Short mmCIF file of C-alpha atoms in Angstrom, two decimals:
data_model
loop_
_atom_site.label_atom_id
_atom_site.label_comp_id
_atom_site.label_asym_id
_atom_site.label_seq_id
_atom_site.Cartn_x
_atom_site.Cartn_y
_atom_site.Cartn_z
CA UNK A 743 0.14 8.71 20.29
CA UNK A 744 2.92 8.77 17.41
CA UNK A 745 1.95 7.46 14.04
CA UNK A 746 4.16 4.53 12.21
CA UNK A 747 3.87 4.72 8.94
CA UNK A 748 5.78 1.49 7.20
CA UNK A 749 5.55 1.46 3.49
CA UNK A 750 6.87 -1.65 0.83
CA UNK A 751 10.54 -1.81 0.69
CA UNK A 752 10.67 -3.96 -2.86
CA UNK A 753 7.31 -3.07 -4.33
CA UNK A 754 7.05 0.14 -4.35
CA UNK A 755 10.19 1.35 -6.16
CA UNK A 756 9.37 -1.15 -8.57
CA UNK A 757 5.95 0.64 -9.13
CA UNK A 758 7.39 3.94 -9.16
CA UNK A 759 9.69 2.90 -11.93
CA UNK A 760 6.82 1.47 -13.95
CA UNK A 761 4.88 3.99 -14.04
CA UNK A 762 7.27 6.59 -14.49
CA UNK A 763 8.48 4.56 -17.54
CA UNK A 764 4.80 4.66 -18.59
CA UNK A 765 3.79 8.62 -18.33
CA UNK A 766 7.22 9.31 -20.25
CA UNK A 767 5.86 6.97 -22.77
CA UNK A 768 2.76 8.72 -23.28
CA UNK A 769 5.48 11.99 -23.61
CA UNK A 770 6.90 10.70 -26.61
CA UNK A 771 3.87 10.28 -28.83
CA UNK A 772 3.87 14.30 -28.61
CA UNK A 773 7.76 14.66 -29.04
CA UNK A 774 8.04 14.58 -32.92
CA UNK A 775 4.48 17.07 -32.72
CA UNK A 776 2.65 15.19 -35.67
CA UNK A 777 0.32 13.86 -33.17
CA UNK A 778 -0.69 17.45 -32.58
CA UNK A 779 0.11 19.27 -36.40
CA UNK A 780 -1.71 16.81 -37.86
CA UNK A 781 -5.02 17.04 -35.51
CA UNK A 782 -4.62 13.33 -34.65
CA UNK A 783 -7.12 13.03 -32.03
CA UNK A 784 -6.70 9.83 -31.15
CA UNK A 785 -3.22 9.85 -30.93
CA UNK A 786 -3.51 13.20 -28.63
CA UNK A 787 -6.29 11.21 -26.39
CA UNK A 788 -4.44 8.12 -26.07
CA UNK A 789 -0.82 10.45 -25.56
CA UNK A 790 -3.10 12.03 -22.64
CA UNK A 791 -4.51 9.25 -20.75
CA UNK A 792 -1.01 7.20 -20.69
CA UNK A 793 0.31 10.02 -19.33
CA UNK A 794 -2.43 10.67 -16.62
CA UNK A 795 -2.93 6.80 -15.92
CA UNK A 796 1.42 7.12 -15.09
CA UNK A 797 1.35 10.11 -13.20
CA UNK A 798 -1.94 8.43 -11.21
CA UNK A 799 -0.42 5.22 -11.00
CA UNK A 800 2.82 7.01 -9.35
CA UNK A 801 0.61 8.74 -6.53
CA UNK A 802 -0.62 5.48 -6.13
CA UNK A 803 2.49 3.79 -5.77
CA UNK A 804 4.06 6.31 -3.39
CA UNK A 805 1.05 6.34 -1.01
CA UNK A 806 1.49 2.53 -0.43
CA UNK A 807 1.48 1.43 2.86
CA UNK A 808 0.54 0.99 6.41
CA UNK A 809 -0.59 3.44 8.85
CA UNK A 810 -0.92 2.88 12.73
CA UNK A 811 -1.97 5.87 14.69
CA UNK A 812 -4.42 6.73 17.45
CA UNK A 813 -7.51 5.98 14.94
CA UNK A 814 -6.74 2.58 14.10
CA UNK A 815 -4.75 0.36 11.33
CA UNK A 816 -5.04 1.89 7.79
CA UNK A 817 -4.22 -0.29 5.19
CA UNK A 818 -2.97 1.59 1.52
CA UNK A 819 -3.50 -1.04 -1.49
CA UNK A 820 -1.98 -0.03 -4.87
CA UNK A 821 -5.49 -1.60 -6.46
CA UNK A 822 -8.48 -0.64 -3.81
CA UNK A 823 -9.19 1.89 -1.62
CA UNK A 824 -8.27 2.31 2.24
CA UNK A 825 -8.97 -0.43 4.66
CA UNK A 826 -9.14 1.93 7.97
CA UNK A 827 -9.91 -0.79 11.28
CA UNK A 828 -10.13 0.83 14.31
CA UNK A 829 -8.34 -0.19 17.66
CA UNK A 830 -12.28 -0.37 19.31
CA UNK A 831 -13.24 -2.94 16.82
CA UNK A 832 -9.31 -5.56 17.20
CA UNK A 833 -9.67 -7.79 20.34
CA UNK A 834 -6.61 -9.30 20.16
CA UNK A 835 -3.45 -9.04 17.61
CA UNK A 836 -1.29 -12.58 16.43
CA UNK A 837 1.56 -13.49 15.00
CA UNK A 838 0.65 -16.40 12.17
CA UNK A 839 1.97 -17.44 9.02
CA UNK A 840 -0.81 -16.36 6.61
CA UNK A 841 0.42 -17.46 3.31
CA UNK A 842 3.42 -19.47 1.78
CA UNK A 843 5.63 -17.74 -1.15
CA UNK A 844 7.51 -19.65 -3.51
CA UNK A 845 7.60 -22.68 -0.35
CA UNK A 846 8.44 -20.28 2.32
CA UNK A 847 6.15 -19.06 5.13
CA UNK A 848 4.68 -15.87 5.12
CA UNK A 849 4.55 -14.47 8.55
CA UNK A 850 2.20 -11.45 9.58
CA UNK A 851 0.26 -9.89 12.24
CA UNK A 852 -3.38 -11.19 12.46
CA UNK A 853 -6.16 -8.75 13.66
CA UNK A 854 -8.70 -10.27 15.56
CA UNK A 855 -11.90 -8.77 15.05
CA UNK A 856 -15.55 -9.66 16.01
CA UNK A 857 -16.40 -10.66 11.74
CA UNK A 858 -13.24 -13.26 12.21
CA UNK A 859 -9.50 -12.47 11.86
CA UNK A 860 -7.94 -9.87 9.17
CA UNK A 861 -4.14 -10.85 8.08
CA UNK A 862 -2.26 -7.51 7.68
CA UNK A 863 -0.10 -8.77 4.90
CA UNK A 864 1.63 -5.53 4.02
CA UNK A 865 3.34 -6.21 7.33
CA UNK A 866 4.55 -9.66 6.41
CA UNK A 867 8.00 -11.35 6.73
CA UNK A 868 9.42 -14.48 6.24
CA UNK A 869 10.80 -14.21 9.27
CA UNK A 870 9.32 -14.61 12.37
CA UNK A 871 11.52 -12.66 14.43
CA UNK A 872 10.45 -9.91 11.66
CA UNK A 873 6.69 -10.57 11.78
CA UNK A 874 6.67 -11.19 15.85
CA UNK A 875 8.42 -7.00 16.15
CA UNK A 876 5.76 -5.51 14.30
CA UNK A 877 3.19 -7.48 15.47
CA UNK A 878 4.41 -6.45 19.40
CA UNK A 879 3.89 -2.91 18.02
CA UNK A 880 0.88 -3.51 17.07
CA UNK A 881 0.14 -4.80 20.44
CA UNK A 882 1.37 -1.61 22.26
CA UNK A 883 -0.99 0.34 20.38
CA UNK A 884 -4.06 -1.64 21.11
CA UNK A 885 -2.91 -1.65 24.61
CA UNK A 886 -2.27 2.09 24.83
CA UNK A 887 -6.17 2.68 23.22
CA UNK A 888 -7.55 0.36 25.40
CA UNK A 889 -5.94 2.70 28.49
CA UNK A 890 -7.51 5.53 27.14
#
């Protein structure tokens, strides 16, 4: 079974950008090197931990995303850990709109699961067309588990 992987076209960039902007702040509090002649601790802490919280927030950033494979639906969040649902545990998969964004629909495929339904917003669209393609891959996946 070959494994999709579809990541954030606008977001993640964005996110790279930030935090990249963020570490090479933390790199300039040690540029001038007063932070570190002058045994500023704090400064050399809080130089250290905007860098690390950049170069972690980066990682995160480039990680974002979906993954469908034989295992099940793993969801990548920026903020939380993995959401991994596998194929035994979807009975169906729908298209529905699942939110509304500055007054238009948000369309994404809805996993149907025994503990109610679980909108795969990372997949969204505003249009349906959009939403109803990866929603019909979605389907060939669970259909291809449940052959197996």
């Amino acid at each position: 079974m070959q494994r999709i992987v579809i990541r954030p076209k606008i977001q993640r960039p964005i996110l790279v950008v930030l935090f990249t902007g963020w570490g090479l702040l933390g790199l300039t509090s040690f540029t001038s090197g007063d932070v570190i002649a002058e045994r500023n601790w704090f400064g050399l802490g809080l130089g250290v931990l905007v860098i690390v919280s950049g170069v972690l927030g980066v990682w995160r950033a480039l990680r974002m995303g979906v993954v469908i494979d034989a295992t099940g639906v793993r969801l990548r969040n920026f903020d939380s850990r993995d959401v991994v649902t596998p194929w035994h545990a979807v009975q169906a998969v729908d298209c529905e709109q699942v939110d509304a964004r500055a007054g238009l629909p948000l369309y994404a495929p809805v996993l149907r699961l025994a503990g109610g339904p679980v909108p795969v917003t990372a997949l969204g669209s505003y249009s349906r067309d959009g939403a109803e393609h990866k929603t019909s891959q979605l389907r060939a996946f669970l259909s291809r588990d449940a052959r197996e």
